[in-house]
């Protein structure tokens, strides 16, 4: 073997290394998600009456405050982006056909974006009085609020 047969090392591309930032995001979002999810579970299952308090009124009360709206939206966004990025990594590792890989990556991106959009709309436009009739248990509460 001579020096002429050894290939020169590949040059590193200049610019942003998206794979590195995807790796960093997965670690950082994982830590933040652990805090958000355990906080969510603790408040919903341990505080007050615990699991027996979970009903429509409990959720309506949580979504009436901006703090819990943002808590749930941040948790939703991080979980969906974290999951989609993990699935993208799996597709990159195991799908060898370039067309199939690109198709699956686009499908992952579009489905994550759609779920993020719908989830965010649900959290910020939630109206517990929408569609309430006189026979509903929420009728008095909605009438007192002027809805």
XYZ file of C-alpha atoms in Angstrom:
147
model
C 0.000 0.000 0.000
C 1.395 3.351 -0.994
C 0.378 6.867 -0.158
C -1.149 7.181 -3.606
C -3.808 4.525 -2.942
C -5.194 6.107 0.232
C -8.093 8.430 -0.457
C -7.891 11.947 0.844
C -10.199 12.698 3.784
C -13.581 14.072 2.784
C -13.928 17.796 3.171
C -16.473 19.017 5.665
C -19.308 20.954 4.117
C -19.597 24.536 5.192
C -22.809 25.921 6.660
C -25.295 24.710 9.236
C -25.027 21.076 10.315
C -28.729 20.137 10.611
C -28.020 16.628 11.893
C -25.973 18.024 14.776
C -28.690 20.525 15.691
C -31.314 17.782 15.429
C -29.247 15.723 17.875
C -28.928 18.684 20.270
C -32.670 19.408 19.992
C -33.549 15.805 20.858
C -31.509 15.959 24.079
C -32.730 19.407 25.138
C -36.382 18.781 24.267
C -36.245 15.424 26.044
C -35.189 17.097 29.296
C -37.835 19.819 28.984
C -40.501 17.244 28.084
C -39.740 15.211 31.206
C -40.399 18.300 33.346
C -43.541 19.272 31.414
C -45.022 15.772 31.368
C -44.381 15.004 35.038
C -45.741 18.453 35.983
C -48.814 17.760 33.866
C -49.338 14.341 35.452
C -48.763 15.642 38.977
C -51.289 18.481 38.629
C -53.898 16.310 36.904
C -53.570 13.172 39.021
C -52.218 14.126 42.450
C -53.370 17.644 43.365
C -56.844 18.196 44.810
C -59.181 15.250 44.383
C -56.733 13.523 42.085
C -58.026 11.474 39.201
C -61.615 11.769 40.452
C -61.582 15.493 39.637
C -60.756 14.924 35.961
C -63.797 15.850 33.929
C -64.855 18.371 31.317
C -65.116 21.183 33.878
C -61.560 20.515 35.128
C -60.150 20.781 31.603
C -62.290 23.846 30.866
C -60.921 25.468 34.013
C -57.339 24.700 33.029
C -57.812 26.027 29.509
C -59.315 29.249 30.925
C -55.900 30.330 32.219
C -53.072 31.394 29.889
C -50.426 29.633 32.015
C -51.959 26.187 31.446
C -52.726 26.966 27.819
C -49.056 27.736 27.182
C -47.903 24.780 29.309
C -49.986 22.397 27.192
C -49.064 24.051 23.890
C -45.328 23.922 24.645
C -45.709 20.279 25.677
C -47.669 19.530 22.484
C -45.186 21.286 20.197
C -42.109 19.732 21.800
C -43.620 16.245 21.880
C -44.691 16.335 18.227
C -41.452 17.847 16.938
C -39.399 15.476 19.118
C -41.375 12.469 17.867
C -41.269 13.557 14.217
C -37.519 14.141 14.428
C -37.055 10.689 15.941
C -39.135 9.125 13.174
C -37.133 11.101 10.583
C -33.946 9.628 12.020
C -35.390 6.110 11.785
C -36.446 6.730 8.170
C -32.951 8.008 7.333
C -31.374 4.931 8.923
C -33.581 2.218 7.428
C -35.078 3.453 4.129
C -32.531 3.086 1.355
C -34.684 4.163 -1.609
C -34.186 7.915 -2.022
C -37.721 8.562 -3.348
C -39.366 6.569 -0.553
C -37.199 8.327 2.039
C -38.142 11.787 0.760
C -41.823 10.817 0.575
C -41.816 9.518 4.152
C -39.971 12.590 5.411
C -42.517 14.877 3.756
C -45.387 12.804 5.180
C -43.855 13.047 8.669
C -43.376 16.792 8.369
C -46.871 17.418 7.051
C -48.564 15.221 9.658
C -46.587 16.832 12.506
C -47.392 20.316 11.187
C -51.091 19.485 10.840
C -51.291 18.034 14.359
C -49.432 21.018 15.807
C -51.798 23.411 14.037
C -54.950 21.569 15.115
C -53.749 21.073 18.703
C -52.800 24.725 19.059
C -56.178 25.817 17.697
C -57.996 23.535 20.142
C -56.087 24.894 23.135
C -56.438 28.590 22.288
C -59.990 28.555 20.894
C -61.502 26.169 23.440
C -64.980 27.356 24.477
C -66.716 25.207 27.095
C -70.054 26.875 26.357
C -70.111 26.069 22.663
C -73.196 23.983 21.922
C -74.484 23.987 25.522
C -78.261 23.560 25.752
C -80.662 24.123 28.659
C -80.528 20.449 29.579
C -76.750 20.572 30.072
C -75.091 20.754 33.477
C -73.006 23.687 32.186
C -76.061 25.800 31.300
C -76.073 27.862 34.525
C -72.344 28.544 34.381
C -72.492 29.625 30.733
C -75.526 31.836 31.355
C -73.814 33.556 34.295
C -70.828 34.360 32.056
C -73.046 35.776 29.362
C -72.195 33.139 26.751
